[in-house]
Amino acid sequence: MKIGIKDVLHQIRVFFIPYLILLIACFLVKIFCSRQDIYFSINGLYTPLGDFIAPYITDIGDGITILVLSALWALISYRKAFLLLTSYLLTALAAQLIKHIINAPRPKLYF
C-alpha cells in the first residue's frame, strides 16, 4: 500500500490547517513589527494568576518529573521508558552545553 503526500495531508488536516494559519500569522507579525515591539508586547501580558501558576508549570520540566514519569512508564514498557529518559537526557545535555558555550543573558538585545 502506497501512501502519498496528499493522503497524509488529508489525514492530518485537522492539525495542519490551524498550524498553517498560526504560522502565517506569526510570520506577518514578524514582518510588520520590530523585535522590540514584539518583546514588550508579549512581556506586557501578565496576570497575578499567571504569576502564581508559572513557577509550578516551570517545575514540570525538571528532571524529577521525567524520572517519575519514566519509572511509571517502566511498569508498562521498559523500551518506551528508556526512550523517554534518554531523549530527555540528550536534550537537557545539549541545552546546558549551548547555554554554557554561548554564555549570554537572554534576551541578549535587552541586557
C-alpha positions as CSV (number, residue, x, y, z in Angstrom):
1,M,0.0,0.0,0.0
2,K,1.5,3.3,-1.1
3,I,0.6,6.4,0.9
4,G,1.2,9.7,-0.9
5,I,1.7,13.2,0.5
6,K,-1.9,14.0,-0.4
7,D,-3.2,11.2,1.7
8,V,-1.0,12.2,4.7
9,L,-2.1,15.8,4.4
10,H,-5.7,14.8,4.2
11,Q,-5.4,12.7,7.3
12,I,-3.7,15.4,9.4
13,R,-5.7,18.4,8.0
14,V,-7.4,19.0,11.4
15,F,-4.0,19.9,12.8
16,F,-2.2,21.1,9.7
17,I,-4.6,23.8,8.7
18,P,-4.6,25.6,12.1
19,Y,-0.9,25.2,12.2
20,L,-0.5,26.9,8.8
21,I,-2.9,29.8,9.9
22,L,-0.8,30.3,13.1
23,L,2.5,30.1,11.2
24,I,1.3,32.7,8.6
25,A,0.0,35.0,11.4
26,C,3.4,34.8,13.2
27,F,5.2,35.4,10.0
28,L,3.1,38.5,9.3
29,V,3.7,39.8,12.9
30,K,7.4,39.2,12.4
31,I,7.4,41.1,9.1
32,F,5.4,44.2,10.2
33,C,6.6,44.6,13.9
34,S,10.1,45.2,15.3
35,R,11.7,42.8,17.6
36,Q,11.4,45.4,20.4
37,D,7.6,45.8,19.8
38,I,7.1,42.0,19.9
39,Y,9.2,41.6,23.0
40,F,7.5,44.3,25.1
41,S,4.0,43.3,23.9
42,I,4.5,39.7,25.0
43,N,6.1,40.7,28.3
44,G,3.3,43.1,29.0
45,L,0.7,40.3,29.0
46,Y,0.7,39.0,32.6
47,T,-1.8,38.4,35.3
48,P,-1.5,37.7,39.0
49,L,-2.9,34.2,38.4
50,G,-0.2,33.6,35.8
51,D,2.5,34.8,38.2
52,F,1.2,32.4,40.8
53,I,0.9,29.4,38.4
54,A,4.0,29.9,36.2
55,P,6.6,28.6,38.7
56,Y,4.7,25.3,39.1
57,I,4.3,24.9,35.4
58,T,8.1,25.5,35.0
59,D,8.8,22.8,37.6
60,I,7.0,20.3,35.4
61,G,10.0,20.4,33.0
62,D,12.6,19.5,35.6
63,G,14.5,16.2,35.8
64,I,12.5,14.8,38.8
65,T,9.3,14.9,36.8
66,I,10.9,12.9,33.9
67,L,12.4,10.4,36.4
68,V,9.0,9.8,37.9
69,L,7.3,9.5,34.5
70,S,10.0,7.1,33.3
71,A,9.6,5.0,36.4
72,L,5.8,4.8,35.9
73,W,6.2,4.1,32.2
74,A,8.7,1.3,33.0
75,L,5.8,-0.5,34.6
76,I,4.1,-0.6,31.1
77,S,7.1,-0.8,28.8
78,Y,10.8,-0.7,29.5
79,R,11.7,0.3,26.0
80,K,9.4,3.4,26.0
81,A,10.6,4.4,29.5
82,F,14.2,4.1,28.3
83,L,13.4,6.2,25.2
84,L,11.7,8.9,27.3
85,L,14.6,9.0,29.7
86,T,17.4,9.1,27.1
87,S,15.7,11.6,24.9
88,Y,15.3,13.9,27.9
89,L,18.9,13.4,29.0
90,L,20.2,14.2,25.5
91,T,18.1,17.4,25.1
92,A,19.0,18.6,28.6
93,L,22.7,18.0,28.0
94,A,22.5,19.8,24.6
95,A,20.7,22.7,26.2
96,Q,23.2,23.0,29.0
97,L,26.1,22.8,26.7
98,I,24.8,25.6,24.5
99,K,23.9,27.8,27.5
100,H,27.5,27.5,28.8
101,I,29.2,27.9,25.4
102,I,27.2,31.0,24.4
103,N,27.2,32.4,28.0
104,A,24.9,35.3,27.1
105,P,22.0,36.7,29.1
106,R,18.6,36.2,27.5
107,P,17.2,38.0,25.7
108,K,20.6,39.4,24.6
109,L,19.3,42.6,22.9
110,Y,17.8,43.9,26.2
111,F,20.5,43.1,28.7
